[in-house]
């Protein structure tokens, strides 16, 4: 425990190492321990650092982001580095910057590190080490955490400490453990002959090694297509075999599916150029090597039947079926099946289990990214993708940089009583607050349907609090997580694609794919804002048993802001007006804005004033306006016209009575 | 003749459809021409479609026809289709080119043939068929002469329902036809599609379909025109039905007894009842009034005459109108209304709100029309080029350097936020006025572009104005968002606050306005704090108060050794405040005893209020804070000096402490006319004294116009008011400000779509679409994976070749492509 006093805490690793060796028995305490100095680990370190927390990042390699020193093998990142958007708004621009981490330092934007739209992976390595260095993040490099276990302790924040043991035997005692180790174990499929298969992690990336060869690639993800892209100009042909059909990201709207940049092989397949795609379950497969060293595809059960025989004796499918698709012999078989989470260092006592069938490669977590097995253990970054696998961007830098921030906000409230950041405004600013966020917020846009903004109404709905980027599946626990009260109703602002618009078999270019009219907003297909209104905070049950296909329980009222080709939702009539009407009807009030003159008239002719006049004019902050605006107001019939003595015929709810000259006394 | 034919077709009409098609599931029988003609019943109407071959056009038509079968059935018309392909042809089958025709039969007599393109949808089918069958009941006309002829012919006999529809076959045409089916024997229906005809009888808004009810039956004098009532609602079957029902109801009903117990057809139709309270003595006059009201409210409410003498119910003495709404839980309203128009207004204003909430047909309400005056005016002004270059636009890069380099005022706005854009115009006006004269830099930040700059400056709503001065914390402007007030704020900020006065002479100059001559027009009052040099704490408090009021009031401080010269001159003990009112040339002194910052601010703020101010749009809020009834003297132009004198004198004697006396110049504050209009309904002779009790009850009292505004009269009147002896000329409405219009109800739209989906698609889709798709769809989700593994399992147990069959599929595909 005396360590931090004895040594400059973040001094040269060598020095620390010496001391650590000496004090191997005394565990070093940290409030927060972060495993892995990849993008997610560094992002968390940044927030902990800014909040002045006691933390340490543990990194096996000598540099941050070591994954990117080797992967992707062909070095081209498929996360876009869009340097120009035509807009100055830095928050908006993050919607189209998929590589930067969040920080207050504008120099730490990825566009300063690469000019390429699809940047080189080594730029990412350079970026991450700059990020760690410039922000002075506390990272312990060259430290392999070999084992993680828990130690029950009543005094601990979560009733237990996490004990980390590194490769030198040094122990660390952590109150909160943040695992950001990514997916580090290559996925393998075990079948007879799998030993002949080259792995993506170790295969050659030199196209020369594939010249004039017949190549079979197992897998149909981006790594498989990236590999094919690299060699399909020199091979005889490439066949690609996977269990299920190819999922194109432009049809599924999921960035983890096959991106157009990698789909050269699809083009050649569909344009009859010998390359091809096949679907079959890899676990039924077997590979037999013949005497020339060529590989033949057959069935596992054939191999099992003839398991003692020489490879030539094993029957092949084409023996019975002479037009079997994979009857040619292959020179190479390459496995590109992706990665999975490394569970091996975690003791059973942590109860860290893998996800369901669909997201087996990820550890199981709640929507708050906290492990279901142990409190205080959070999974960050790529490994946290089970929450939104195949839906949103939580497995990628441009998504998890926001989920990491959400976890940090949760921790600040849980352990330091720092409530979730929020701003409070008078109710007349509600539409503006929402319009601002849906037009610029990058977290809502990237983590659509995972993180959502929440508006908490105060008593009588005269003011509201605005909370950003809350993990929406945790809505029922909002009060505990944020430390804010939600007693008077709330709005949830989410971004959504249209129902039934995304999917591997969907035609996303059909002719009526977009709607333009406000009344059809609920039929919008492209990503658009959706606002849910709840009179009461939904319960856990309601969230869990929500209607199928809904991201949230059925609200009291619902509003869709109609999709916009430019994602610019600021049209006064097309976007803002319907939103105001929705808010007005939820809150049962009039949210129009009025010039001071109108407020003056209302003040002297009504007992009550609309909120805009109450919150502005009556506090001597009325909007006076100019003569030219007044003129427009009179022309539009919305403003009181002194010339004609006409009443406020159109504007106010309870208007001045429109008398005519034909009077009859009763 | 008419009625007999009518009953015949009401007995039964059938509509036949015939064709081969496998997509739609038509319930109506598909017949061969032979069998069809044998099924025709005499007198029954049938719409028949003779179908030759399947084509996209016919299948679309058939879908519509199929849908129309049900509504037509309700009118006893059947629908059939005859297949000309399979059987020998009949003459109706026609040749290839006559393919697209449908025939309307009564019995086996063909009545009309329709090209199928006139029957483009369900509405068109129903409208056309009914139009053909109701040939006698609905007169189609094209000229005003036709209309006049019909009108003249029916005077004293029958009433007329005249409607204009944009075209035959439209939904509104169908609605009119459906109404004619029901009411055709009672009223003469007249239909036109000529907009010129509609214009000639003079509605204001000629774009929409219209329905008029002509009261011709009561017209016995042929020279008199029939009274015409316009239906205000949109032409839907339900609305027309409601409208005609109200036209049928008696115009005026006389009732006795409890208005809570009375019921008429109006209540059942969801319309309110209006009781005109009269008495035996004035029966004739009351009845005339009630009839007049009844005509005004025809179609909107039921009007009844209730004689006070005959009713045992206790009706409040001043009540002359009672309103009972259709909603069950609402109370009966007892009203005292001074004009007939007020009844109409009262009813319409509250009715509108309720109706709007209930209304289902959104388009009718124009919820897509902007009703926010700021949004609308800014939008209409969007193309105006503002001289933005007079202010400096700041960015993320320049913001910090600029506001630290010079004293600056910064407007934070957002390009899409209308209120801030409206204020931007005033801001530019300030820049125009200050051009070249101010040391203060006028800058602006568009937060739509520079979001982070605004967030860092703690600006999260718009607009915000902040003043940055070297070495000081930025100050937010909290005054009116207008040119004058902001200009005053900037000007008054030129001097430090409080300004340090160094000599007695300077103090005198400061107090008489000489020192800051150019600022006197911005601050009508100068405050000077007098302290002896040792009063450090009091000085601190005053300094803080001064900086709080900075930009709104000029404050100065004097604490030299010779301060006693000033305190003795103004006969006040130290510490003290001297208030110089420049307009009146008066200097007031207030001793400060144990006062804190807030108290000093309060004293100065209160002192800045005038005894008898001219009320303006800008200063009303300040005076409303006093929470007292306003005694307003409305004046067309400058104030009558005699009146001013009277009121000031009363105020001085504290007679007016229970009210806030003020006056309003209609020339300067023209919106005051709107106020008067609301109080009196018309512009009364001016000047005029009014008491408005805004904070309790909203009652408005007018000083009797036949009395002179003298001290005595005014005092007496005020006393009577206080004693509750005067009755108000108006009670201001106390309604809450509700949503002006409804919003789109997307939840219901989604529910409707979902239930439709369930009802229609599921049975068919499971059979066809899904079967079809499972071939194409590759295993992807969990269920598909299971399906596949089951397939694999099967393969293991049975023949091996089945697996090859599976693998052949992609292969076959490949072969085709390669």
mmCIF file with all atom_site columns, N, CA, C and O in Angstrom, chain A residues 94-118:
data_model
loop_
_atom_site.group_PDB
_atom_site.id
_atom_site.type_symbol
_atom_site.label_atom_id
_atom_site.label_alt_id
_atom_site.label_comp_id
_atom_site.label_asym_id
_atom_site.label_entity_id
_atom_site.label_seq_id
_atom_site.pdbx_PDB_ins_code
_atom_site.Cartn_x
_atom_site.Cartn_y
_atom_site.Cartn_z
_atom_site.occupancy
_atom_site.B_iso_or_equiv
_atom_site.pdbx_formal_charge
_atom_site.auth_seq_id
_atom_site.auth_comp_id
_atom_site.auth_asym_id
_atom_site.auth_atom_id
_atom_site.pdbx_PDB_model_num
ATOM 1   N N  . UNK A 1 94  ? -18.386 14.297 -35.549 1.00 0.00 ? 94  UNK A N  1
ATOM 2   C CA . UNK A 1 94  ? -18.079 12.988 -34.962 1.00 0.00 ? 94  UNK A CA 1
ATOM 3   C C  . UNK A 1 94  ? -19.030 11.905 -35.468 1.00 0.00 ? 94  UNK A C  1
ATOM 4   O O  . UNK A 1 94  ? -18.760 10.725 -35.338 1.00 0.00 ? 94  UNK A O  1
ATOM 5   N N  . UNK A 1 95  ? -20.166 12.336 -36.034 1.00 0.00 ? 95  UNK A N  1
ATOM 6   C CA . UNK A 1 95  ? -21.066 11.348 -36.623 1.00 0.00 ? 95  UNK A CA 1
ATOM 7   C C  . UNK A 1 95  ? -20.415 10.641 -37.799 1.00 0.00 ? 95  UNK A C  1
ATOM 8   O O  . UNK A 1 95  ? -20.828 9.565  -38.186 1.00 0.00 ? 95  UNK A O  1
ATOM 9   N N  . UNK A 1 96  ? -19.424 11.299 -38.382 1.00 0.00 ? 96  UNK A N  1
ATOM 10  C CA . UNK A 1 96  ? -18.814 10.728 -39.578 1.00 0.00 ? 96  UNK A CA 1
ATOM 11  C C  . UNK A 1 96  ? -17.326 10.491 -39.374 1.00 0.00 ? 96  UNK A C  1
ATOM 12  O O  . UNK A 1 96  ? -16.571 10.408 -40.314 1.00 0.00 ? 96  UNK A O  1
ATOM 13  N N  . UNK A 1 97  ? -16.927 10.451 -38.126 1.00 0.00 ? 97  UNK A N  1
ATOM 14  C CA . UNK A 1 97  ? -15.548 10.144 -37.774 1.00 0.00 ? 97  UNK A CA 1
ATOM 15  C C  . UNK A 1 97  ? -15.603 8.866  -36.955 1.00 0.00 ? 97  UNK A C  1
ATOM 16  O O  . UNK A 1 97  ? -16.068 8.857  -35.824 1.00 0.00 ? 97  UNK A O  1
ATOM 17  N N  . UNK A 1 98  ? -15.145 7.779  -37.555 1.00 0.00 ? 98  UNK A N  1
ATOM 18  C CA . UNK A 1 98  ? -15.316 6.483  -36.905 1.00 0.00 ? 98  UNK A CA 1
ATOM 19  C C  . UNK A 1 98  ? -14.082 6.044  -36.139 1.00 0.00 ? 98  UNK A C  1
ATOM 20  O O  . UNK A 1 98  ? -14.034 4.936  -35.636 1.00 0.00 ? 98  UNK A O  1
ATOM 21  N N  . UNK A 1 99  ? -13.065 6.879  -36.082 1.00 0.00 ? 99  UNK A N  1
ATOM 22  C CA . UNK A 1 99  ? -11.815 6.418  -35.492 1.00 0.00 ? 99  UNK A CA 1
ATOM 23  C C  . UNK A 1 99  ? -11.384 7.183  -34.248 1.00 0.00 ? 99  UNK A C  1
ATOM 24  O O  . UNK A 1 99  ? -10.657 6.647  -33.439 1.00 0.00 ? 99  UNK A O  1
ATOM 25  N N  . UNK A 1 100 ? -11.811 8.428  -34.125 1.00 0.00 ? 100 UNK A N  1
ATOM 26  C CA . UNK A 1 100 ? -11.326 9.231  -33.001 1.00 0.00 ? 100 UNK A CA 1
ATOM 27  C C  . UNK A 1 100 ? -11.931 8.750  -31.698 1.00 0.00 ? 100 UNK A C  1
ATOM 28  O O  . UNK A 1 100 ? -13.065 8.284  -31.654 1.00 0.00 ? 100 UNK A O  1
ATOM 29  N N  . UNK A 1 101 ? -11.150 8.913  -30.636 1.00 0.00 ? 101 UNK A N  1
ATOM 30  C CA . UNK A 1 101 ? -11.711 8.726  -29.301 1.00 0.00 ? 101 UNK A CA 1
ATOM 31  C C  . UNK A 1 101 ? -12.212 10.092 -28.832 1.00 0.00 ? 101 UNK A C  1
ATOM 32  O O  . UNK A 1 101 ? -11.877 11.121 -29.403 1.00 0.00 ? 101 UNK A O  1
ATOM 33  N N  . UNK A 1 102 ? -13.012 10.065 -27.774 1.00 0.00 ? 102 UNK A N  1
ATOM 34  C CA . UNK A 1 102 ? -13.547 11.321 -27.253 1.00 0.00 ? 102 UNK A CA 1
ATOM 35  C C  . UNK A 1 102 ? -12.530 11.975 -26.344 1.00 0.00 ? 102 UNK A C  1
ATOM 36  O O  . UNK A 1 102 ? -11.942 11.315 -25.486 1.00 0.00 ? 102 UNK A O  1
ATOM 37  N N  . UNK A 1 103 ? -12.306 13.252 -26.558 1.00 0.00 ? 103 UNK A N  1
ATOM 38  C CA . UNK A 1 103 ? -11.473 14.006 -25.626 1.00 0.00 ? 103 UNK A CA 1
ATOM 39  C C  . UNK A 1 103 ? -11.751 15.474 -25.819 1.00 0.00 ? 103 UNK A C  1
ATOM 40  O O  . UNK A 1 103 ? -12.441 15.857 -26.752 1.00 0.00 ? 103 UNK A O  1
ATOM 41  N N  . UNK A 1 104 ? -11.217 16.296 -24.939 1.00 0.00 ? 104 UNK A N  1
ATOM 42  C CA . UNK A 1 104 ? -11.434 17.733 -25.055 1.00 0.00 ? 104 UNK A CA 1
ATOM 43  C C  . UNK A 1 104 ? -10.422 18.361 -25.996 1.00 0.00 ? 104 UNK A C  1
ATOM 44  O O  . UNK A 1 104 ? -10.479 19.544 -26.278 1.00 0.00 ? 104 UNK A O  1
ATOM 45  N N  . UNK A 1 105 ? -9.442  17.565 -26.437 1.00 0.00 ? 105 UNK A N  1
ATOM 46  C CA . UNK A 1 105 ? -8.338  18.112 -27.207 1.00 0.00 ? 105 UNK A CA 1
ATOM 47  C C  . UNK A 1 105 ? -8.591  17.946 -28.702 1.00 0.00 ? 105 UNK A C  1
ATOM 48  O O  . UNK A 1 105 ? -8.549  16.836 -29.226 1.00 0.00 ? 105 UNK A O  1
ATOM 49  N N  . UNK A 1 106 ? -8.855  19.048 -29.412 1.00 0.00 ? 106 UNK A N  1
ATOM 50  C CA . UNK A 1 106 ? -9.174  18.913 -30.848 1.00 0.00 ? 106 UNK A CA 1
ATOM 51  C C  . UNK A 1 106 ? -8.000  18.389 -31.670 1.00 0.00 ? 106 UNK A C  1
ATOM 52  O O  . UNK A 1 106 ? -8.186  17.939 -32.789 1.00 0.00 ? 106 UNK A O  1
ATOM 53  N N  . UNK A 1 107 ? -6.800  18.417 -31.110 1.00 0.00 ? 107 UNK A N  1
ATOM 54  C CA . UNK A 1 107 ? -5.673  17.858 -31.860 1.00 0.00 ? 107 UNK A CA 1
ATOM 55  C C  . UNK A 1 107 ? -5.768  16.340 -31.927 1.00 0.00 ? 107 UNK A C  1
ATOM 56  O O  . UNK A 1 107 ? -5.198  15.702 -32.782 1.00 0.00 ? 107 UNK A O  1
ATOM 57  N N  . UNK A 1 108 ? -6.477  15.787 -30.949 1.00 0.00 ? 108 UNK A N  1
ATOM 58  C CA . UNK A 1 108 ? -6.611  14.332 -30.918 1.00 0.00 ? 108 UNK A CA 1
ATOM 59  C C  . UNK A 1 108 ? -7.819  13.860 -31.723 1.00 0.00 ? 108 UNK A C  1
ATOM 60  O O  . UNK A 1 108 ? -8.639  13.073 -31.253 1.00 0.00 ? 108 UNK A O  1
ATOM 61  N N  . UNK A 1 109 ? -7.931  14.393 -32.910 1.00 0.00 ? 109 UNK A N  1
ATOM 62  C CA . UNK A 1 109 ? -8.942  13.893 -33.832 1.00 0.00 ? 109 UNK A CA 1
ATOM 63  C C  . UNK A 1 109 ? -8.204  13.110 -34.902 1.00 0.00 ? 109 UNK A C  1
ATOM 64  O O  . UNK A 1 109 ? -7.125  13.512 -35.348 1.00 0.00 ? 109 UNK A O  1
ATOM 65  N N  . UNK A 1 110 ? -8.808  12.000 -35.319 1.00 0.00 ? 110 UNK A N  1
ATOM 66  C CA . UNK A 1 110 ? -8.082  11.099 -36.194 1.00 0.00 ? 110 UNK A CA 1
ATOM 67  C C  . UNK A 1 110 ? -7.733  11.739 -37.535 1.00 0.00 ? 110 UNK A C  1
ATOM 68  O O  . UNK A 1 110 ? -6.782  11.348 -38.182 1.00 0.00 ? 110 UNK A O  1
ATOM 69  N N  . UNK A 1 111 ? -8.524  12.739 -37.931 1.00 0.00 ? 111 UNK A N  1
ATOM 70  C CA . UNK A 1 111 ? -8.235  13.327 -39.240 1.00 0.00 ? 111 UNK A CA 1
ATOM 71  C C  . UNK A 1 111 ? -6.862  13.995 -39.300 1.00 0.00 ? 111 UNK A C  1
ATOM 72  O O  . UNK A 1 111 ? -6.338  14.235 -40.382 1.00 0.00 ? 111 UNK A O  1
ATOM 73  N N  . UNK A 1 112 ? -6.283  14.269 -38.126 1.00 0.00 ? 112 UNK A N  1
ATOM 74  C CA . UNK A 1 112 ? -4.936  14.803 -38.127 1.00 0.00 ? 112 UNK A CA 1
ATOM 75  C C  . UNK A 1 112 ? -3.892  13.698 -38.292 1.00 0.00 ? 112 UNK A C  1
ATOM 76  O O  . UNK A 1 112 ? -2.696  13.973 -38.356 1.00 0.00 ? 112 UNK A O  1
ATOM 77  N N  . UNK A 1 113 ? -4.345  12.456 -38.311 1.00 0.00 ? 113 UNK A N  1
ATOM 78  C CA . UNK A 1 113 ? -3.397  11.339 -38.353 1.00 0.00 ? 113 UNK A CA 1
ATOM 79  C C  . UNK A 1 113 ? -3.381  10.616 -39.690 1.00 0.00 ? 113 UNK A C  1
ATOM 80  O O  . UNK A 1 113 ? -2.497  9.835  -39.954 1.00 0.00 ? 113 UNK A O  1
ATOM 81  N N  . UNK A 1 114 ? -4.407  10.848 -40.491 1.00 0.00 ? 114 UNK A N  1
ATOM 82  C CA . UNK A 1 114 ? -4.414  10.172 -41.785 1.00 0.00 ? 114 UNK A CA 1
ATOM 83  C C  . UNK A 1 114 ? -5.261  10.976 -42.757 1.00 0.00 ? 114 UNK A C  1
ATOM 84  O O  . UNK A 1 114 ? -6.254  11.575 -42.383 1.00 0.00 ? 114 UNK A O  1
ATOM 85  N N  . UNK A 1 115 ? -4.844  10.946 -44.024 1.00 0.00 ? 115 UNK A N  1
ATOM 86  C CA . UNK A 1 115 ? -5.628  11.593 -45.064 1.00 0.00 ? 115 UNK A CA 1
ATOM 87  C C  . UNK A 1 115 ? -6.559  10.601 -45.735 1.00 0.00 ? 115 UNK A C  1
ATOM 88  O O  . UNK A 1 115 ? -7.421  10.985 -46.507 1.00 0.00 ? 115 UNK A O  1
ATOM 89  N N  . UNK A 1 116 ? -6.306  9.313  -45.475 1.00 0.00 ? 116 UNK A N  1
ATOM 90  C CA . UNK A 1 116 ? -7.037  8.283  -46.218 1.00 0.00 ? 116 UNK A CA 1
ATOM 91  C C  . UNK A 1 116 ? -8.440  8.108  -45.664 1.00 0.00 ? 116 UNK A C  1
ATOM 92  O O  . UNK A 1 116 ? -8.657  8.167  -44.457 1.00 0.00 ? 116 UNK A O  1
ATOM 93  N N  . UNK A 1 117 ? -9.379  7.900  -46.563 1.00 0.00 ? 117 UNK A N  1
ATOM 94  C CA . UNK A 1 117 ? -10.760 7.670  -46.146 1.00 0.00 ? 117 UNK A CA 1
ATOM 95  C C  . UNK A 1 117 ? -10.856 6.346  -45.398 1.00 0.00 ? 117 UNK A C  1
ATOM 96  O O  . UNK A 1 117 ? -11.551 6.232  -44.392 1.00 0.00 ? 117 UNK A O  1
ATOM 97  N N  . UNK A 1 118 ? -10.131 5.341  -45.914 1.00 0.00 ? 118 UNK A N  1
ATOM 98  C CA . UNK A 1 118 ? -9.978  4.078  -45.193 1.00 0.00 ? 118 UNK A CA 1
ATOM 99  C C  . UNK A 1 118 ? -8.537  4.034  -44.734 1.00 0.00 ? 118 UNK A C  1
ATOM 100 O O  . UNK A 1 118 ? -7.643  3.633  -45.475 1.00 0.00 ? 118 UNK A O  1
#
